[in-house]
Amino acid sequence: ELASFVDAAIVTIEMMTNSKAVKKSAEIHKLTIDDKKGKIASSIGYYGDLDGMVLLVFPIGIAKKACELLIGESTNDIELILDTLAELVNIVGGKIKTLLSEHGISVDITLPRTYQDVDSLLEVVEERKGVQVDLTFDDDQFLFFLTR
């Protein structure tokens, strides 16, 4: 069902940023973030027939674009950007729930969580392996990570 998770994230972020996604790579390993500078993150858990967590690592520029589209104005207020990011990952989680339901898989989702810096996120996932999909949106690097 990996394709459902990735597609839900990509379609939602494309819609929320008016950007086109390009998939660079998809691999199974521990979460790897080469350049932590200027990145914020959000996560949402799911449980039921499948259990796990979806993590999204955004360049601040993509997060600002999504925020601008959701609230109708640009901002540099990090708290507002993080709140918008939480709503975005909540939308992704809902879309994943719907897509899985179409395949007869029942899951519920947790409340979203945001991370102002990626080191906080790395503490949460610690040494877990998962599927990491590296993407770009208008040449900004974006990371999708699915783990248990």
JSON list of C-alpha atoms in Angstrom, two decimals:
[
{"chain": "A", "resi": 1, "resn": "GLU", "atom": "CA", "xyz": [0.00, 0.00, 0.00]},
{"chain": "A", "resi": 2, "resn": "LEU", "atom": "CA", "xyz": [3.07, 2.25, -0.11]},
{"chain": "A", "resi": 3, "resn": "ALA", "atom": "CA", "xyz": [1.94, 3.85, -3.34]},
{"chain": "A", "resi": 4, "resn": "SER", "atom": "CA", "xyz": [-1.28, 5.00, -1.64]},
{"chain": "A", "resi": 5, "resn": "PHE", "atom": "CA", "xyz": [0.67, 6.72, 1.13]},
{"chain": "A", "resi": 6, "resn": "VAL", "atom": "CA", "xyz": [3.10, 8.45, -1.23]},
{"chain": "A", "resi": 7, "resn": "ASP", "atom": "CA", "xyz": [0.39, 9.44, -3.72]},
{"chain": "A", "resi": 8, "resn": "ALA", "atom": "CA", "xyz": [-1.74, 10.96, -0.93]},
{"chain": "A", "resi": 9, "resn": "ALA", "atom": "CA", "xyz": [1.18, 13.10, 0.22]},
{"chain": "A", "resi": 10, "resn": "ILE", "atom": "CA", "xyz": [2.24, 14.16, -3.26]},
{"chain": "A", "resi": 11, "resn": "VAL", "atom": "CA", "xyz": [-1.22, 15.05, -4.55]},
{"chain": "A", "resi": 12, "resn": "THR", "atom": "CA", "xyz": [-2.06, 17.02, -1.41]},
{"chain": "A", "resi": 13, "resn": "ILE", "atom": "CA", "xyz": [1.20, 18.98, -1.37]},
{"chain": "A", "resi": 14, "resn": "GLU", "atom": "CA", "xyz": [0.99, 19.69, -5.10]},
{"chain": "A", "resi": 15, "resn": "MET", "atom": "CA", "xyz": [-2.51, 21.04, -4.59]},
{"chain": "A", "resi": 16, "resn": "MET", "atom": "CA", "xyz": [-1.54, 23.09, -1.52]},
{"chain": "A", "resi": 17, "resn": "THR", "atom": "CA", "xyz": [1.57, 24.66, -3.08]},
{"chain": "A", "resi": 18, "resn": "ASN", "atom": "CA", "xyz": [0.72, 24.89, -6.78]},
{"chain": "A", "resi": 19, "resn": "SER", "atom": "CA", "xyz": [4.00, 23.02, -7.39]},
{"chain": "A", "resi": 20, "resn": "LYS", "atom": "CA", "xyz": [4.80, 19.87, -9.35]},
{"chain": "A", "resi": 21, "resn": "ALA", "atom": "CA", "xyz": [6.51, 16.98, -7.56]},
{"chain": "A", "resi": 22, "resn": "VAL", "atom": "CA", "xyz": [9.45, 15.06, -8.98]},
{"chain": "A", "resi": 23, "resn": "LYS", "atom": "CA", "xyz": [10.40, 11.79, -7.30]},
{"chain": "A", "resi": 24, "resn": "LYS", "atom": "CA", "xyz": [14.17, 11.46, -6.93]},
{"chain": "A", "resi": 25, "resn": "SER", "atom": "CA", "xyz": [14.51, 8.17, -5.02]},
{"chain": "A", "resi": 26, "resn": "ALA", "atom": "CA", "xyz": [12.75, 5.64, -2.80]},
{"chain": "A", "resi": 27, "resn": "GLU", "atom": "CA", "xyz": [14.71, 3.41, -0.44]},
{"chain": "A", "resi": 28, "resn": "ILE", "atom": "CA", "xyz": [14.29, 1.43, 2.77]},
{"chain": "A", "resi": 29, "resn": "HIS", "atom": "CA", "xyz": [16.62, 2.57, 5.56]},
{"chain": "A", "resi": 30, "resn": "LYS", "atom": "CA", "xyz": [16.77, 4.76, 8.67]},
{"chain": "A", "resi": 31, "resn": "LEU", "atom": "CA", "xyz": [15.55, 8.32, 8.21]},
{"chain": "A", "resi": 32, "resn": "THR", "atom": "CA", "xyz": [18.34, 10.31, 6.55]},
{"chain": "A", "resi": 33, "resn": "ILE", "atom": "CA", "xyz": [18.23, 14.09, 6.29]},
{"chain": "A", "resi": 34, "resn": "ASP", "atom": "CA", "xyz": [21.34, 15.36, 4.53]},
{"chain": "A", "resi": 35, "resn": "ASP", "atom": "CA", "xyz": [20.68, 19.07, 4.96]},
{"chain": "A", "resi": 36, "resn": "LYS", "atom": "CA", "xyz": [18.77, 19.98, 8.12]},
{"chain": "A", "resi": 37, "resn": "LYS", "atom": "CA", "xyz": [19.06, 23.72, 7.66]},
{"chain": "A", "resi": 38, "resn": "GLY", "atom": "CA", "xyz": [15.83, 25.51, 6.79]},
{"chain": "A", "resi": 39, "resn": "LYS", "atom": "CA", "xyz": [13.68, 22.40, 7.28]},
{"chain": "A", "resi": 40, "resn": "ILE", "atom": "CA", "xyz": [10.60, 21.83, 9.45]},
{"chain": "A", "resi": 41, "resn": "ALA", "atom": "CA", "xyz": [8.59, 18.65, 9.79]},
{"chain": "A", "resi": 42, "resn": "SER", "atom": "CA", "xyz": [5.25, 17.14, 10.63]},
{"chain": "A", "resi": 43, "resn": "SER", "atom": "CA", "xyz": [4.04, 13.63, 11.41]},
{"chain": "A", "resi": 44, "resn": "ILE", "atom": "CA", "xyz": [0.81, 11.73, 11.79]},
{"chain": "A", "resi": 45, "resn": "GLY", "atom": "CA", "xyz": [0.30, 8.22, 13.11]},
{"chain": "A", "resi": 46, "resn": "TYR", "atom": "CA", "xyz": [-2.17, 5.63, 11.96]},
{"chain": "A", "resi": 47, "resn": "TYR", "atom": "CA", "xyz": [-3.43, 2.48, 13.65]},
{"chain": "A", "resi": 48, "resn": "GLY", "atom": "CA", "xyz": [-5.90, -0.32, 13.01]},
{"chain": "A", "resi": 49, "resn": "ASP", "atom": "CA", "xyz": [-5.38, -2.95, 10.31]},
{"chain": "A", "resi": 50, "resn": "LEU", "atom": "CA", "xyz": [-1.99, -1.25, 9.77]},
{"chain": "A", "resi": 51, "resn": "ASP", "atom": "CA", "xyz": [0.08, 0.67, 12.33]},
{"chain": "A", "resi": 52, "resn": "GLY", "atom": "CA", "xyz": [2.75, 3.25, 11.66]},
{"chain": "A", "resi": 53, "resn": "MET", "atom": "CA", "xyz": [3.68, 6.85, 11.12]},
{"chain": "A", "resi": 54, "resn": "VAL", "atom": "CA", "xyz": [4.02, 9.18, 8.14]},
{"chain": "A", "resi": 55, "resn": "LEU", "atom": "CA", "xyz": [6.68, 11.88, 8.43]},
{"chain": "A", "resi": 56, "resn": "LEU", "atom": "CA", "xyz": [6.97, 14.84, 6.09]},
{"chain": "A", "resi": 57, "resn": "VAL", "atom": "CA", "xyz": [10.09, 17.03, 6.07]},
{"chain": "A", "resi": 58, "resn": "PHE", "atom": "CA", "xyz": [9.58, 20.36, 4.33]},
{"chain": "A", "resi": 59, "resn": "PRO", "atom": "CA", "xyz": [11.88, 23.15, 3.29]},
{"chain": "A", "resi": 60, "resn": "ILE", "atom": "CA", "xyz": [10.53, 26.27, 4.96]},
{"chain": "A", "resi": 61, "resn": "GLY", "atom": "CA", "xyz": [9.75, 27.68, 1.48]},
{"chain": "A", "resi": 62, "resn": "ILE", "atom": "CA", "xyz": [7.28, 24.89, 0.66]},
{"chain": "A", "resi": 63, "resn": "ALA", "atom": "CA", "xyz": [5.70, 25.19, 4.11]},
{"chain": "A", "resi": 64, "resn": "LYS", "atom": "CA", "xyz": [5.28, 28.95, 3.59]},
{"chain": "A", "resi": 65, "resn": "LYS", "atom": "CA", "xyz": [3.64, 28.38, 0.19]},
{"chain": "A", "resi": 66, "resn": "ALA", "atom": "CA", "xyz": [1.16, 25.94, 1.71]},
{"chain": "A", "resi": 67, "resn": "CYS", "atom": "CA", "xyz": [0.48, 28.34, 4.55]},
{"chain": "A", "resi": 68, "resn": "GLU", "atom": "CA", "xyz": [-0.13, 31.20, 2.14]},
{"chain": "A", "resi": 69, "resn": "LEU", "atom": "CA", "xyz": [-2.65, 29.16, 0.15]},
{"chain": "A", "resi": 70, "resn": "LEU", "atom": "CA", "xyz": [-4.47, 28.00, 3.29]},
{"chain": "A", "resi": 71, "resn": "ILE", "atom": "CA", "xyz": [-4.71, 31.37, 5.06]},
{"chain": "A", "resi": 72, "resn": "GLY", "atom": "CA", "xyz": [-4.71, 33.65, 2.03]},
{"chain": "A", "resi": 73, "resn": "GLU", "atom": "CA", "xyz": [-1.63, 35.70, 2.94]},
{"chain": "A", "resi": 74, "resn": "SER", "atom": "CA", "xyz": [2.12, 35.25, 3.29]},
{"chain": "A", "resi": 75, "resn": "THR", "atom": "CA", "xyz": [3.70, 35.09, 6.73]},
{"chain": "A", "resi": 76, "resn": "ASN", "atom": "CA", "xyz": [7.01, 34.52, 8.49]},
{"chain": "A", "resi": 77, "resn": "ASP", "atom": "CA", "xyz": [5.28, 33.61, 11.78]},
{"chain": "A", "resi": 78, "resn": "ILE", "atom": "CA", "xyz": [6.78, 30.17, 12.50]},
{"chain": "A", "resi": 79, "resn": "GLU", "atom": "CA", "xyz": [3.93, 29.21, 14.84]},
{"chain": "A", "resi": 80, "resn": "LEU", "atom": "CA", "xyz": [1.36, 29.93, 12.15]},
{"chain": "A", "resi": 81, "resn": "ILE", "atom": "CA", "xyz": [3.44, 28.04, 9.58]},
{"chain": "A", "resi": 82, "resn": "LEU", "atom": "CA", "xyz": [3.69, 25.04, 11.94]},
{"chain": "A", "resi": 83, "resn": "ASP", "atom": "CA", "xyz": [-0.08, 25.14, 12.59]},
{"chain": "A", "resi": 84, "resn": "THR", "atom": "CA", "xyz": [-0.69, 25.16, 8.85]},
{"chain": "A", "resi": 85, "resn": "LEU", "atom": "CA", "xyz": [1.77, 22.30, 8.41]},
{"chain": "A", "resi": 86, "resn": "ALA", "atom": "CA", "xyz": [-0.19, 20.31, 11.02]},
{"chain": "A", "resi": 87, "resn": "GLU", "atom": "CA", "xyz": [-3.37, 20.91, 9.03]},
{"chain": "A", "resi": 88, "resn": "LEU", "atom": "CA", "xyz": [-1.62, 19.86, 5.84]},
{"chain": "A", "resi": 89, "resn": "VAL", "atom": "CA", "xyz": [-0.40, 16.57, 7.32]},
{"chain": "A", "resi": 90, "resn": "ASN", "atom": "CA", "xyz": [-3.88, 16.03, 8.76]},
{"chain": "A", "resi": 91, "resn": "ILE", "atom": "CA", "xyz": [-5.27, 16.36, 5.22]},
{"chain": "A", "resi": 92, "resn": "VAL", "atom": "CA", "xyz": [-2.65, 13.87, 4.00]},
{"chain": "A", "resi": 93, "resn": "GLY", "atom": "CA", "xyz": [-3.61, 11.48, 6.83]},
{"chain": "A", "resi": 94, "resn": "GLY", "atom": "CA", "xyz": [-7.29, 11.73, 5.94]},
{"chain": "A", "resi": 95, "resn": "LYS", "atom": "CA", "xyz": [-6.53, 11.06, 2.30]},
{"chain": "A", "resi": 96, "resn": "ILE", "atom": "CA", "xyz": [-4.44, 8.02, 3.25]},
{"chain": "A", "resi": 97, "resn": "LYS", "atom": "CA", "xyz": [-7.29, 6.75, 5.45]},
{"chain": "A", "resi": 98, "resn": "THR", "atom": "CA", "xyz": [-9.72, 7.09, 2.54]},
{"chain": "A", "resi": 99, "resn": "LEU", "atom": "CA", "xyz": [-7.39, 5.42, 0.02]},
{"chain": "A", "resi": 100, "resn": "LEU", "atom": "CA", "xyz": [-6.75, 2.48, 2.35]},
{"chain": "A", "resi": 101, "resn": "SER", "atom": "CA", "xyz": [-10.48, 2.14, 3.04]},
{"chain": "A", "resi": 102, "resn": "GLU", "atom": "CA", "xyz": [-11.03, 1.72, -0.70]},
{"chain": "A", "resi": 103, "resn": "HIS", "atom": "CA", "xyz": [-8.76, -1.36, -0.45]},
{"chain": "A", "resi": 104, "resn": "GLY", "atom": "CA", "xyz": [-10.65, -2.76, 2.55]},
{"chain": "A", "resi": 105, "resn": "ILE", "atom": "CA", "xyz": [-8.03, -1.63, 5.08]},
{"chain": "A", "resi": 106, "resn": "SER", "atom": "CA", "xyz": [-9.39, 0.15, 8.15]},
{"chain": "A", "resi": 107, "resn": "VAL", "atom": "CA", "xyz": [-7.19, 2.65, 10.00]},
{"chain": "A", "resi": 108, "resn": "ASP", "atom": "CA", "xyz": [-7.66, 5.61, 12.29]},
{"chain": "A", "resi": 109, "resn": "ILE", "atom": "CA", "xyz": [-5.25, 8.52, 12.46]},
{"chain": "A", "resi": 110, "resn": "THR", "atom": "CA", "xyz": [-3.73, 10.38, 15.38]},
{"chain": "A", "resi": 111, "resn": "LEU", "atom": "CA", "xyz": [-3.55, 14.12, 15.79]},
{"chain": "A", "resi": 112, "resn": "PRO", "atom": "CA", "xyz": [-0.73, 15.63, 13.74]},
{"chain": "A", "resi": 113, "resn": "ARG", "atom": "CA", "xyz": [2.50, 16.74, 15.35]},
{"chain": "A", "resi": 114, "resn": "THR", "atom": "CA", "xyz": [4.94, 19.38, 14.11]},
{"chain": "A", "resi": 115, "resn": "TYR", "atom": "CA", "xyz": [8.66, 19.87, 14.64]},
{"chain": "A", "resi": 116, "resn": "GLN", "atom": "CA", "xyz": [10.31, 23.27, 14.35]},
{"chain": "A", "resi": 117, "resn": "ASP", "atom": "CA", "xyz": [13.66, 21.56, 13.83]},
{"chain": "A", "resi": 118, "resn": "VAL", "atom": "CA", "xyz": [14.40, 18.16, 12.33]},
{"chain": "A", "resi": 119, "resn": "ASP", "atom": "CA", "xyz": [16.61, 17.08, 15.24]},
{"chain": "A", "resi": 120, "resn": "SER", "atom": "CA", "xyz": [13.41, 16.83, 17.34]},
{"chain": "A", "resi": 121, "resn": "LEU", "atom": "CA", "xyz": [11.91, 14.61, 14.66]},
{"chain": "A", "resi": 122, "resn": "LEU", "atom": "CA", "xyz": [14.99, 12.40, 14.54]},
{"chain": "A", "resi": 123, "resn": "GLU", "atom": "CA", "xyz": [14.67, 11.81, 18.29]},
{"chain": "A", "resi": 124, "resn": "VAL", "atom": "CA", "xyz": [11.12, 10.51, 17.75]},
{"chain": "A", "resi": 125, "resn": "VAL", "atom": "CA", "xyz": [12.00, 7.99, 15.04]},
{"chain": "A", "resi": 126, "resn": "GLU", "atom": "CA", "xyz": [15.38, 7.08, 16.59]},
{"chain": "A", "resi": 127, "resn": "GLU", "atom": "CA", "xyz": [16.73, 3.98, 14.87]},
{"chain": "A", "resi": 128, "resn": "ARG", "atom": "CA", "xyz": [13.56, 2.85, 13.06]},
{"chain": "A", "resi": 129, "resn": "LYS", "atom": "CA", "xyz": [13.81, 1.84, 9.46]},
{"chain": "A", "resi": 130, "resn": "GLY", "atom": "CA", "xyz": [11.21, 2.84, 6.94]},
{"chain": "A", "resi": 131, "resn": "VAL", "atom": "CA", "xyz": [10.61, 3.82, 3.36]},
{"chain": "A", "resi": 132, "resn": "GLN", "atom": "CA", "xyz": [12.13, 7.17, 2.51]},
{"chain": "A", "resi": 133, "resn": "VAL", "atom": "CA", "xyz": [11.00, 8.91, -0.66]},
{"chain": "A", "resi": 134, "resn": "ASP", "atom": "CA", "xyz": [13.02, 11.94, -1.70]},
{"chain": "A", "resi": 135, "resn": "LEU", "atom": "CA", "xyz": [11.11, 14.43, -3.82]},
{"chain": "A", "resi": 136, "resn": "THR", "atom": "CA", "xyz": [11.52, 17.92, -5.15]},
{"chain": "A", "resi": 137, "resn": "PHE", "atom": "CA", "xyz": [8.85, 20.59, -5.53]},
{"chain": "A", "resi": 138, "resn": "ASP", "atom": "CA", "xyz": [10.08, 23.43, -7.77]},
{"chain": "A", "resi": 139, "resn": "ASP", "atom": "CA", "xyz": [13.65, 22.32, -7.02]},
{"chain": "A", "resi": 140, "resn": "ASP", "atom": "CA", "xyz": [13.05, 22.43, -3.23]},
{"chain": "A", "resi": 141, "resn": "GLN", "atom": "CA", "xyz": [13.87, 19.10, -1.60]},
{"chain": "A", "resi": 142, "resn": "PHE", "atom": "CA", "xyz": [11.06, 17.41, 0.30]},
{"chain": "A", "resi": 143, "resn": "LEU", "atom": "CA", "xyz": [11.13, 14.14, 2.18]},
{"chain": "A", "resi": 144, "resn": "PHE", "atom": "CA", "xyz": [8.41, 11.55, 2.83]},
{"chain": "A", "resi": 145, "resn": "PHE", "atom": "CA", "xyz": [9.15, 8.81, 5.37]},
{"chain": "A", "resi": 146, "resn": "LEU", "atom": "CA", "xyz": [6.85, 5.91, 6.30]},
{"chain": "A", "resi": 147, "resn": "THR", "atom": "CA", "xyz": [7.74, 3.80, 9.33]},
{"chain": "A", "resi": 148, "resn": "ARG", "atom": "CA", "xyz": [6.22, 1.57, 12.00]}
]
